[in-house]
Amino acid sequence: MKSEDFQEMAEVERLRRELDRANKAVHEMAGLHDVVRDVIHNALSDVQPPSLPAMPKASRKKQREIALVHLSDWQIGALTPEYDLTIAREMILGRLLEVVTKLVRERQQVATVDEVVVLYGGDMVDGSALRNTHAWDVQSNVYQQAMHDCPRMMADFVVAMSALFRKVRVECVRGNHGRPASFRANNNPAEVNWDSVAYETAMHMVKPDESKGRIEWHNETATFFRLIDMGDKRILAIHGDQARGSGGFAGVPYYALARLVARWADSMPKSFDVMMLGHFHNPGLMTFGSKEIYVNGTTEVGSEWVLETLAMATRPAQRMQFWDPKRGVKSDHVIWL
C-alpha cells in the first residue's frame, strides 16, 4: 500500500472523528428536554387514550363566555403534617372539581360556556433540590412526582373538564420548583425542568391528537411565558418567580409586578390585557392602568419551611374565571380548598 493511501485513510479517520464530535455537540445543544420528550413519547406510545365522557350538548344561548381554570403550585411530592399526595388529590379532584362543576353549571344557565382554558402555571411538582435539606423533606423523589403522581392528576382533571365543555385548551408554563438544582447551582438550560416533564407525560396520557379536536395541549418549553388568546383579549401567563423585590403585601411584590407589566407592555411579541401568575401562594388582584394582574394560590398547606423562612402561612386555594370574548374577565372566583 502506498504512503498516499495511508495518508488518505488517516484523513478519512480524522474527518470521521470530527463528524462524531459535531454530532455530539448538536445533540447536546438540542437540549435535554428534547431527549426527555422522546423518551416519554416512546414509553407511552402504547398507552391507550382515556375514554372521554360524552360531549356536552351545544348551547343556543346568544351570550358566549370562555371559562378559565388557573392551576398552579400543587407542589406534588411535598410532605407536611397537613399535606401529602392523598390530601392533594382530594383537594384537586374532589373539592376543587366539585366547585368548578357547580360554577360552570350556574353560568351555563345564562350563557354559552362550551370552552375552557386549563392553565397549568408551574410548581406542579415540589422537586427535591431547591435547598440543602429539600431531598429529605419530600414524600417522593422528583422522578415519581413528574412521571407518575402529578401527570396522573393533571390528566384526570383535563378529562373531567371534557365532561363539562365541548372544547378544552391546556396551556402550560414551567415553575422554579421543577429546576434540577438550586438557582445559583443550576447549569442546565432553563427549559430543563421537571414541570415540563410532568406536562409532557400528562399530555401523552391524555393523547389530545386522538380526541377529535376536543382537547388541545401546548407545553411551553421555549420561553418562560405563554400568550393565550381569549377571544379578542389576551393573557400573559408566567409562573411568577420572575418578579423579585419588595414593595408588596402578604408576600406578593405588587410593585415589582407592576414594574414588569409596564416593561413587558412594549416588549412582548404581542400585546396582552391580563397577566396571570402563581408562585407567591397568596391569591391576589391588582389593576395597573388598563392591565389586570391575577395571582393564584397553592394547594400546599402546613409547610414549616415557609413559616420559618418566609414568616407566612397560606390557605389552600386555586382560581377560576369566566371571560367575555370582547371585554375580558367577567367574573373572578378564588376557590378556597
Short mmCIF file of N, CA and C in Angstrom, two decimals, residues 16-193:
data_model
loop_
_atom_site.label_atom_id
_atom_site.label_comp_id
_atom_site.label_asym_id
_atom_site.label_seq_id
_atom_site.Cartn_x
_atom_site.Cartn_y
_atom_site.Cartn_z
N ARG A 16 -13.89 11.55 10.25
CA ARG A 16 -14.94 10.80 10.95
C ARG A 16 -15.04 11.23 12.41
N ARG A 17 -13.85 11.44 13.05
CA ARG A 17 -13.85 11.87 14.44
C ARG A 17 -14.44 13.27 14.58
N GLU A 18 -14.11 14.15 13.63
CA GLU A 18 -14.67 15.50 13.65
C GLU A 18 -16.19 15.45 13.51
N LEU A 19 -16.67 14.57 12.62
CA LEU A 19 -18.11 14.44 12.43
C LEU A 19 -18.79 13.92 13.70
N ASP A 20 -18.17 12.97 14.37
CA ASP A 20 -18.73 12.44 15.63
C ASP A 20 -18.83 13.54 16.68
N ARG A 21 -17.75 14.35 16.79
CA ARG A 21 -17.77 15.44 17.76
C ARG A 21 -18.85 16.47 17.41
N ALA A 22 -19.00 16.75 16.11
CA ALA A 22 -20.02 17.71 15.70
C ALA A 22 -21.43 17.18 16.00
N ASN A 23 -21.64 15.88 15.71
CA ASN A 23 -22.95 15.31 16.00
C ASN A 23 -23.26 15.33 17.49
N LYS A 24 -22.24 15.07 18.30
CA LYS A 24 -22.42 15.11 19.75
C LYS A 24 -22.76 16.51 20.22
N ALA A 25 -22.06 17.50 19.67
CA ALA A 25 -22.33 18.89 20.05
C ALA A 25 -23.74 19.30 19.66
N VAL A 26 -24.16 18.90 18.45
CA VAL A 26 -25.52 19.23 18.02
C VAL A 26 -26.55 18.58 18.93
N HIS A 27 -26.27 17.33 19.31
CA HIS A 27 -27.19 16.62 20.21
C HIS A 27 -27.29 17.32 21.56
N GLU A 28 -26.15 17.77 22.08
CA GLU A 28 -26.17 18.46 23.38
C GLU A 28 -26.88 19.81 23.28
N MET A 29 -26.67 20.51 22.18
CA MET A 29 -27.32 21.81 22.01
C MET A 29 -28.83 21.68 21.85
N ALA A 30 -29.29 20.51 21.43
CA ALA A 30 -30.73 20.34 21.26
C ALA A 30 -31.46 20.48 22.57
N GLY A 31 -30.77 20.26 23.69
CA GLY A 31 -31.40 20.44 24.99
C GLY A 31 -31.90 19.12 25.54
N LEU A 32 -31.74 18.96 26.83
CA LEU A 32 -32.18 17.73 27.48
C LEU A 32 -33.68 17.52 27.35
N HIS A 33 -34.45 18.62 27.26
CA HIS A 33 -35.90 18.46 27.20
C HIS A 33 -36.32 17.72 25.94
N ASP A 34 -35.57 17.86 24.83
CA ASP A 34 -35.90 17.12 23.62
C ASP A 34 -35.68 15.62 23.82
N VAL A 35 -34.59 15.27 24.51
CA VAL A 35 -34.30 13.87 24.78
C VAL A 35 -35.39 13.29 25.67
N VAL A 36 -35.75 14.04 26.73
CA VAL A 36 -36.79 13.57 27.64
C VAL A 36 -38.11 13.41 26.91
N ARG A 37 -38.44 14.36 26.03
CA ARG A 37 -39.68 14.28 25.28
C ARG A 37 -39.74 13.00 24.45
N ASP A 38 -38.63 12.67 23.80
CA ASP A 38 -38.60 11.44 23.00
C ASP A 38 -38.76 10.21 23.87
N VAL A 39 -38.10 10.21 25.04
CA VAL A 39 -38.21 9.07 25.95
C VAL A 39 -39.65 8.89 26.42
N ILE A 40 -40.30 10.00 26.79
CA ILE A 40 -41.69 9.93 27.24
C ILE A 40 -42.59 9.42 26.12
N HIS A 41 -42.38 9.98 24.93
CA HIS A 41 -43.21 9.58 23.79
C HIS A 41 -43.08 8.09 23.51
N ASN A 42 -41.85 7.58 23.52
CA ASN A 42 -41.64 6.16 23.25
C ASN A 42 -42.21 5.28 24.35
N ALA A 43 -42.04 5.74 25.61
CA ALA A 43 -42.50 4.94 26.74
C ALA A 43 -44.02 4.85 26.80
N LEU A 44 -44.71 5.91 26.36
CA LEU A 44 -46.17 5.95 26.47
C LEU A 44 -46.88 5.78 25.13
N SER A 45 -46.13 5.38 24.10
CA SER A 45 -46.73 5.28 22.77
C SER A 45 -47.82 4.22 22.71
N ASP A 46 -47.71 3.18 23.53
CA ASP A 46 -48.69 2.10 23.51
C ASP A 46 -49.83 2.31 24.50
N VAL A 47 -49.76 3.38 25.30
CA VAL A 47 -50.82 3.64 26.27
C VAL A 47 -52.08 4.08 25.54
N GLN A 48 -53.19 3.48 25.89
CA GLN A 48 -54.45 3.82 25.25
C GLN A 48 -54.99 5.13 25.83
N PRO A 49 -55.51 6.02 24.97
CA PRO A 49 -56.08 7.27 25.49
C PRO A 49 -57.30 6.99 26.35
N PRO A 50 -57.61 7.87 27.29
CA PRO A 50 -58.77 7.65 28.15
C PRO A 50 -60.07 7.74 27.34
N SER A 51 -61.08 7.07 27.85
CA SER A 51 -62.40 7.19 27.23
C SER A 51 -63.01 8.51 27.68
N LEU A 52 -63.13 9.44 26.76
CA LEU A 52 -63.67 10.74 27.11
C LEU A 52 -65.17 10.64 27.36
N PRO A 53 -65.68 11.42 28.32
CA PRO A 53 -67.13 11.46 28.53
C PRO A 53 -67.83 11.94 27.27
N ALA A 54 -69.13 11.67 27.20
CA ALA A 54 -69.90 12.14 26.06
C ALA A 54 -69.79 13.65 25.94
N MET A 55 -69.68 14.15 24.70
CA MET A 55 -69.56 15.59 24.51
C MET A 55 -70.85 16.29 24.96
N PRO A 56 -70.72 17.35 25.75
CA PRO A 56 -71.92 18.09 26.17
C PRO A 56 -72.68 18.62 24.97
N LYS A 57 -73.98 18.75 25.12
CA LYS A 57 -74.80 19.27 24.04
C LYS A 57 -74.48 20.75 23.78
N ALA A 58 -74.60 21.14 22.54
CA ALA A 58 -74.35 22.54 22.17
C ALA A 58 -75.44 23.43 22.74
N SER A 59 -75.04 24.61 23.21
CA SER A 59 -75.98 25.58 23.77
C SER A 59 -76.38 26.58 22.69
N ARG A 60 -77.61 27.08 22.79
CA ARG A 60 -78.11 28.06 21.81
C ARG A 60 -78.19 29.46 22.40
N LYS A 61 -77.69 29.65 23.60
CA LYS A 61 -77.75 30.97 24.22
C LYS A 61 -76.84 31.94 23.47
N LYS A 62 -77.31 33.16 23.26
CA LYS A 62 -76.57 34.12 22.45
C LYS A 62 -75.30 34.61 23.13
N GLN A 63 -75.38 34.82 24.43
CA GLN A 63 -74.21 35.31 25.16
C GLN A 63 -73.19 34.19 25.28
N ARG A 64 -71.94 34.47 24.86
CA ARG A 64 -70.89 33.46 24.89
C ARG A 64 -69.80 33.86 25.86
N GLU A 65 -69.32 32.90 26.64
CA GLU A 65 -68.22 33.12 27.57
C GLU A 65 -67.21 31.99 27.46
N ILE A 66 -65.99 32.28 27.87
CA ILE A 66 -64.91 31.28 27.91
C ILE A 66 -64.51 31.11 29.37
N ALA A 67 -64.48 29.88 29.84
CA ALA A 67 -64.06 29.61 31.21
C ALA A 67 -62.54 29.45 31.26
N LEU A 68 -61.97 29.80 32.40
CA LEU A 68 -60.53 29.60 32.62
C LEU A 68 -60.33 29.07 34.03
N VAL A 69 -59.56 28.00 34.15
CA VAL A 69 -59.19 27.45 35.45
C VAL A 69 -57.67 27.56 35.58
N HIS A 70 -57.23 28.35 36.54
CA HIS A 70 -55.80 28.57 36.76
C HIS A 70 -55.34 27.64 37.88
N LEU A 71 -54.49 26.69 37.55
CA LEU A 71 -54.00 25.69 38.49
C LEU A 71 -52.49 25.83 38.60
N SER A 72 -52.00 26.05 39.80
CA SER A 72 -50.56 26.21 39.98
C SER A 72 -50.16 25.83 41.39
N ASP A 73 -48.87 25.64 41.59
CA ASP A 73 -48.29 25.46 42.92
C ASP A 73 -48.94 24.31 43.68
N TRP A 74 -49.19 23.21 42.97
CA TRP A 74 -49.66 21.99 43.64
C TRP A 74 -48.54 21.41 44.49
N GLN A 75 -47.31 21.53 43.99
CA GLN A 75 -46.12 21.02 44.69
C GLN A 75 -46.32 19.56 45.14
N ILE A 76 -46.71 18.76 44.14
CA ILE A 76 -46.93 17.34 44.38
C ILE A 76 -45.62 16.69 44.81
N GLY A 77 -45.67 15.97 45.88
CA GLY A 77 -44.48 15.38 46.48
C GLY A 77 -44.11 16.03 47.79
N ALA A 78 -44.62 17.25 48.04
CA ALA A 78 -44.38 17.92 49.32
C ALA A 78 -45.04 17.13 50.45
N LEU A 79 -44.40 17.15 51.59
CA LEU A 79 -44.92 16.42 52.75
C LEU A 79 -44.86 17.31 53.98
N THR A 80 -46.03 17.62 54.53
CA THR A 80 -46.13 18.39 55.76
C THR A 80 -47.14 17.67 56.66
N PRO A 81 -47.28 18.09 57.91
CA PRO A 81 -48.29 17.45 58.76
C PRO A 81 -49.71 17.57 58.21
N GLU A 82 -49.93 18.53 57.29
CA GLU A 82 -51.28 18.77 56.77
C GLU A 82 -51.39 18.56 55.26
N TYR A 83 -50.35 18.05 54.62
CA TYR A 83 -50.38 17.95 53.16
C TYR A 83 -49.53 16.78 52.69
N ASP A 84 -50.14 15.97 51.83
CA ASP A 84 -49.42 14.90 51.15
C ASP A 84 -50.16 14.58 49.86
N LEU A 85 -49.76 13.54 49.18
CA LEU A 85 -50.35 13.22 47.88
C LEU A 85 -51.85 12.91 48.00
N THR A 86 -52.23 12.18 49.04
CA THR A 86 -53.64 11.84 49.22
C THR A 86 -54.49 13.08 49.43
N ILE A 87 -54.01 13.99 50.28
CA ILE A 87 -54.74 15.23 50.54
C ILE A 87 -54.81 16.08 49.28
N ALA A 88 -53.70 16.16 48.53
CA ALA A 88 -53.68 16.95 47.29
C ALA A 88 -54.71 16.41 46.31
N ARG A 89 -54.76 15.12 46.16
CA ARG A 89 -55.73 14.52 45.22
C ARG A 89 -57.17 14.79 45.65
N GLU A 90 -57.42 14.73 46.95
CA GLU A 90 -58.76 15.02 47.46
C GLU A 90 -59.13 16.48 47.21
N MET A 91 -58.17 17.38 47.41
CA MET A 91 -58.43 18.81 47.15
C MET A 91 -58.76 19.05 45.68
N ILE A 92 -57.92 18.52 44.79
CA ILE A 92 -57.98 18.88 43.37
C ILE A 92 -59.09 18.14 42.64
N LEU A 93 -59.15 16.83 42.82
CA LEU A 93 -60.14 16.03 42.10
C LEU A 93 -61.41 15.82 42.92
N GLY A 94 -61.42 16.39 44.12
CA GLY A 94 -62.60 16.34 44.96
C GLY A 94 -63.22 17.71 45.11
N ARG A 95 -62.72 18.48 46.09
CA ARG A 95 -63.33 19.77 46.40
C ARG A 95 -63.25 20.77 45.25
N LEU A 96 -62.07 20.91 44.65
CA LEU A 96 -61.91 21.87 43.56
C LEU A 96 -62.82 21.52 42.38
N LEU A 97 -62.79 20.28 41.95
CA LEU A 97 -63.59 19.86 40.81
C LEU A 97 -65.09 20.03 41.11
N GLU A 98 -65.48 19.79 42.35
CA GLU A 98 -66.88 19.95 42.73
C GLU A 98 -67.33 21.41 42.59
N VAL A 99 -66.50 22.35 43.07
CA VAL A 99 -66.86 23.77 42.99
C VAL A 99 -66.82 24.25 41.54
N VAL A 100 -65.80 23.84 40.78
CA VAL A 100 -65.72 24.22 39.37
C VAL A 100 -66.96 23.75 38.63
N THR A 101 -67.38 22.52 38.86
CA THR A 101 -68.57 21.99 38.20
C THR A 101 -69.80 22.81 38.55
N LYS A 102 -69.94 23.17 39.81
CA LYS A 102 -71.09 23.95 40.25
C LYS A 102 -71.10 25.34 39.59
N LEU A 103 -69.94 26.00 39.55
CA LEU A 103 -69.85 27.32 38.93
C LEU A 103 -70.17 27.26 37.44
N VAL A 104 -69.67 26.23 36.76
CA VAL A 104 -69.92 26.09 35.33
C VAL A 104 -71.40 25.87 35.06
N ARG A 105 -72.02 24.96 35.81
CA ARG A 105 -73.45 24.70 35.61
C ARG A 105 -74.28 25.95 35.82
N GLU A 106 -73.91 26.76 36.79
CA GLU A 106 -74.65 28.00 37.03
C GLU A 106 -74.49 28.97 35.86
N ARG A 107 -73.25 29.14 35.35
CA ARG A 107 -73.03 30.07 34.25
C ARG A 107 -73.70 29.58 32.97
N GLN A 108 -73.77 28.26 32.78
CA GLN A 108 -74.37 27.72 31.57
C GLN A 108 -75.88 27.91 31.54
N GLN A 109 -76.46 28.33 32.64
CA GLN A 109 -77.88 28.65 32.65
C GLN A 109 -78.18 29.96 31.93
N VAL A 110 -77.19 30.84 31.85
CA VAL A 110 -77.42 32.17 31.28
C VAL A 110 -76.53 32.46 30.07
N ALA A 111 -75.55 31.61 29.79
CA ALA A 111 -74.63 31.88 28.68
C ALA A 111 -74.14 30.57 28.08
N THR A 112 -73.66 30.65 26.86
CA THR A 112 -72.99 29.51 26.23
C THR A 112 -71.55 29.48 26.71
N VAL A 113 -71.24 28.51 27.54
CA VAL A 113 -69.88 28.33 28.04
C VAL A 113 -69.45 26.93 27.62
N ASP A 114 -68.95 26.81 26.40
CA ASP A 114 -68.62 25.49 25.85
C ASP A 114 -67.11 25.29 25.68
N GLU A 115 -66.31 26.27 26.16
CA GLU A 115 -64.85 26.18 26.01
C GLU A 115 -64.18 26.57 27.32
N VAL A 116 -63.14 25.84 27.68
CA VAL A 116 -62.38 26.15 28.88
C VAL A 116 -60.89 26.14 28.56
N VAL A 117 -60.17 27.06 29.17
CA VAL A 117 -58.71 27.06 29.14
C VAL A 117 -58.23 26.58 30.51
N VAL A 118 -57.50 25.48 30.53
CA VAL A 118 -56.88 24.98 31.75
C VAL A 118 -55.42 25.44 31.73
N LEU A 119 -55.10 26.37 32.62
CA LEU A 119 -53.75 26.93 32.67
C LEU A 119 -52.98 26.28 33.81
N TYR A 120 -52.01 25.46 33.46
CA TYR A 120 -51.10 24.89 34.45
C TYR A 120 -49.92 25.85 34.58
N GLY A 121 -49.82 26.50 35.76
CA GLY A 121 -48.94 27.64 35.91
C GLY A 121 -47.61 27.41 36.58
N GLY A 122 -47.18 26.16 36.72
CA GLY A 122 -45.85 25.90 37.27
C GLY A 122 -45.85 25.53 38.73
N ASP A 123 -44.71 24.99 39.18
CA ASP A 123 -44.56 24.42 40.52
C ASP A 123 -45.61 23.35 40.77
N MET A 124 -45.91 22.59 39.74
CA MET A 124 -46.83 21.48 39.89
C MET A 124 -46.17 20.35 40.68
N VAL A 125 -44.85 20.21 40.52
CA VAL A 125 -44.09 19.26 41.33
C VAL A 125 -43.33 20.04 42.39
N ASP A 126 -43.00 19.37 43.48
CA ASP A 126 -42.26 20.05 44.55
C ASP A 126 -40.75 20.01 44.30
N GLY A 127 -40.29 19.07 43.47
CA GLY A 127 -38.85 18.94 43.24
C GLY A 127 -38.16 18.31 44.43
N SER A 128 -36.83 18.41 44.43
CA SER A 128 -36.08 17.84 45.56
C SER A 128 -34.69 18.46 45.71
N ALA A 129 -34.43 19.59 45.00
CA ALA A 129 -33.07 20.12 45.01
C ALA A 129 -33.00 21.63 45.15
N LEU A 130 -34.06 22.27 45.65
CA LEU A 130 -34.04 23.72 45.74
C LEU A 130 -33.22 24.23 46.92
N ARG A 131 -33.12 23.44 47.96
CA ARG A 131 -32.36 23.83 49.15
C ARG A 131 -31.66 22.60 49.69
N ASN A 132 -30.76 22.80 50.64
CA ASN A 132 -29.89 21.72 51.09
C ASN A 132 -30.65 20.53 51.65
N THR A 133 -31.75 20.79 52.37
CA THR A 133 -32.48 19.69 53.02
C THR A 133 -33.70 19.25 52.23
N HIS A 134 -33.88 19.78 51.03
CA HIS A 134 -35.11 19.53 50.29
C HIS A 134 -35.35 18.05 50.04
N ALA A 135 -34.32 17.31 49.70
CA ALA A 135 -34.48 15.89 49.37
C ALA A 135 -35.01 15.08 50.53
N TRP A 136 -34.84 15.58 51.76
CA TRP A 136 -35.30 14.86 52.95
C TRP A 136 -36.69 15.34 53.39
N ASP A 137 -37.22 16.36 52.72
CA ASP A 137 -38.49 16.97 53.14
C ASP A 137 -39.66 16.54 52.27
N VAL A 138 -39.44 15.68 51.28
CA VAL A 138 -40.49 15.34 50.33
C VAL A 138 -40.99 13.92 50.55
N GLN A 139 -42.22 13.68 50.09
CA GLN A 139 -42.83 12.36 50.22
C GLN A 139 -42.30 11.38 49.19
N SER A 140 -41.96 11.88 48.00
CA SER A 140 -41.47 11.04 46.92
C SER A 140 -40.40 11.77 46.14
N ASN A 141 -39.56 11.01 45.43
CA ASN A 141 -38.50 11.66 44.67
C ASN A 141 -39.09 12.33 43.43
N VAL A 142 -38.29 13.18 42.80
CA VAL A 142 -38.81 14.02 41.72
C VAL A 142 -39.19 13.19 40.50
N TYR A 143 -38.57 12.04 40.30
CA TYR A 143 -38.97 11.16 39.19
C TYR A 143 -40.41 10.68 39.39
N GLN A 144 -40.72 10.24 40.60
CA GLN A 144 -42.07 9.79 40.91
C GLN A 144 -43.08 10.94 40.79
N GLN A 145 -42.66 12.13 41.23
CA GLN A 145 -43.53 13.29 41.15
C GLN A 145 -43.89 13.62 39.71
N ALA A 146 -42.86 13.68 38.84
CA ALA A 146 -43.04 14.20 37.49
C ALA A 146 -43.49 13.15 36.48
N MET A 147 -43.24 11.88 36.75
CA MET A 147 -43.57 10.84 35.78
C MET A 147 -44.81 10.04 36.15
N HIS A 148 -45.31 10.22 37.38
CA HIS A 148 -46.46 9.42 37.78
C HIS A 148 -47.52 10.23 38.51
N ASP A 149 -47.19 10.69 39.72
CA ASP A 149 -48.20 11.28 40.60
C ASP A 149 -48.83 12.55 40.02
N CYS A 150 -48.00 13.52 39.65
CA CYS A 150 -48.51 14.79 39.15
C CYS A 150 -49.19 14.66 37.79
N PRO A 151 -48.57 14.03 36.79
CA PRO A 151 -49.25 13.93 35.50
C PRO A 151 -50.55 13.15 35.55
N ARG A 152 -50.65 12.17 36.43
CA ARG A 152 -51.90 11.42 36.55
C ARG A 152 -53.03 12.33 37.00
N MET A 153 -52.74 13.21 37.97
CA MET A 153 -53.76 14.13 38.46
C MET A 153 -54.11 15.18 37.40
N MET A 154 -53.11 15.69 36.70
CA MET A 154 -53.38 16.67 35.65
C MET A 154 -54.20 16.06 34.53
N ALA A 155 -53.87 14.84 34.14
CA ALA A 155 -54.62 14.17 33.08
C ALA A 155 -56.07 13.92 33.51
N ASP A 156 -56.26 13.48 34.75
CA ASP A 156 -57.61 13.21 35.25
C ASP A 156 -58.44 14.50 35.28
N PHE A 157 -57.81 15.63 35.64
CA PHE A 157 -58.55 16.89 35.68
C PHE A 157 -58.98 17.31 34.28
N VAL A 158 -58.10 17.17 33.31
CA VAL A 158 -58.43 17.55 31.93
C VAL A 158 -59.57 16.68 31.40
N VAL A 159 -59.51 15.39 31.65
CA VAL A 159 -60.58 14.51 31.21
C VAL A 159 -61.91 14.90 31.86
N ALA A 160 -61.86 15.26 33.15
CA ALA A 160 -63.09 15.71 33.84
C ALA A 160 -63.64 16.97 33.20
N MET A 161 -62.76 17.88 32.74
CA MET A 161 -63.22 19.11 32.08
C MET A 161 -63.94 18.80 30.76
N SER A 162 -63.57 17.71 30.11
CA SER A 162 -64.22 17.37 28.84
C SER A 162 -65.66 16.93 29.03
N ALA A 163 -66.04 16.63 30.27
CA ALA A 163 -67.45 16.32 30.55
C ALA A 163 -68.29 17.58 30.69
N LEU A 164 -67.64 18.72 30.93
CA LEU A 164 -68.34 19.99 31.13
C LEU A 164 -68.30 20.88 29.90
N PHE A 165 -67.26 20.72 29.06
CA PHE A 165 -67.04 21.64 27.95
C PHE A 165 -66.85 20.86 26.65
N ARG A 166 -67.27 21.46 25.56
CA ARG A 166 -67.09 20.83 24.26
C ARG A 166 -65.65 20.95 23.76
N LYS A 167 -64.92 21.95 24.28
CA LYS A 167 -63.52 22.11 23.90
C LYS A 167 -62.69 22.45 25.13
N VAL A 168 -61.55 21.80 25.26
CA VAL A 168 -60.62 22.03 26.38
C VAL A 168 -59.27 22.41 25.80
N ARG A 169 -58.77 23.61 26.17
CA ARG A 169 -57.43 24.04 25.77
C ARG A 169 -56.53 24.01 26.99
N VAL A 170 -55.44 23.29 26.91
CA VAL A 170 -54.49 23.19 28.01
C VAL A 170 -53.25 24.00 27.67
N GLU A 171 -52.88 24.92 28.57
CA GLU A 171 -51.70 25.77 28.39
C GLU A 171 -50.79 25.58 29.60
N CYS A 172 -49.49 25.45 29.36
CA CYS A 172 -48.55 25.11 30.43
C CYS A 172 -47.33 26.03 30.44
N VAL A 173 -46.98 26.54 31.61
CA VAL A 173 -45.71 27.23 31.81
C VAL A 173 -45.01 26.59 33.00
N ARG A 174 -43.69 26.62 32.97
CA ARG A 174 -42.90 25.94 34.00
C ARG A 174 -42.69 26.84 35.20
N GLY A 175 -42.38 26.22 36.36
CA GLY A 175 -42.09 26.97 37.58
C GLY A 175 -40.66 26.78 38.04
N ASN A 176 -40.35 27.31 39.21
CA ASN A 176 -38.98 27.21 39.72
C ASN A 176 -38.74 25.92 40.51
N HIS A 177 -39.78 25.31 41.06
CA HIS A 177 -39.59 24.08 41.82
C HIS A 177 -39.17 22.92 40.93
N GLY A 178 -39.41 23.04 39.63
CA GLY A 178 -39.03 21.96 38.73
C GLY A 178 -37.58 21.99 38.28
N ARG A 179 -36.84 23.01 38.71
CA ARG A 179 -35.42 23.06 38.32
C ARG A 179 -34.68 21.86 38.89
N PRO A 180 -33.73 21.31 38.13
CA PRO A 180 -32.99 20.14 38.62
C PRO A 180 -31.94 20.47 39.67
N ALA A 181 -31.76 21.75 40.00
CA ALA A 181 -30.82 22.15 41.05
C ALA A 181 -31.22 23.55 41.52
N SER A 182 -30.59 24.03 42.56
CA SER A 182 -30.88 25.37 43.04
C SER A 182 -30.55 26.39 41.96
N PHE A 183 -31.12 27.58 42.08
CA PHE A 183 -30.99 28.59 41.03
C PHE A 183 -29.53 28.92 40.74
N ARG A 184 -28.73 29.13 41.77
CA ARG A 184 -27.34 29.53 41.56
C ARG A 184 -26.47 28.37 41.10
N ALA A 185 -26.85 27.14 41.45
CA ALA A 185 -26.01 25.99 41.11
C ALA A 185 -26.42 25.33 39.79
N ASN A 186 -27.53 25.75 39.20
CA ASN A 186 -28.07 25.08 38.03
C ASN A 186 -27.39 25.55 36.75
N ASN A 187 -26.69 24.63 36.09
CA ASN A 187 -26.00 24.96 34.84
C ASN A 187 -26.78 24.47 33.62
N ASN A 188 -27.98 23.90 33.83
CA ASN A 188 -28.78 23.43 32.72
C ASN A 188 -29.55 24.59 32.08
N PRO A 189 -29.95 24.43 30.82
CA PRO A 189 -30.83 25.45 30.22
C PRO A 189 -32.12 25.56 31.02
N ALA A 190 -32.74 26.72 30.97
CA ALA A 190 -33.95 26.95 31.77
C ALA A 190 -35.07 25.99 31.41
N GLU A 191 -35.10 25.54 30.14
CA GLU A 191 -36.19 24.67 29.73
C GLU A 191 -36.06 23.24 30.27
N VAL A 192 -34.91 22.91 30.87
CA VAL A 192 -34.75 21.61 31.51
C VAL A 192 -35.43 21.70 32.87
N ASN A 193 -36.65 21.24 32.94
CA ASN A 193 -37.49 21.50 34.10
C ASN A 193 -38.45 20.33 34.29
#
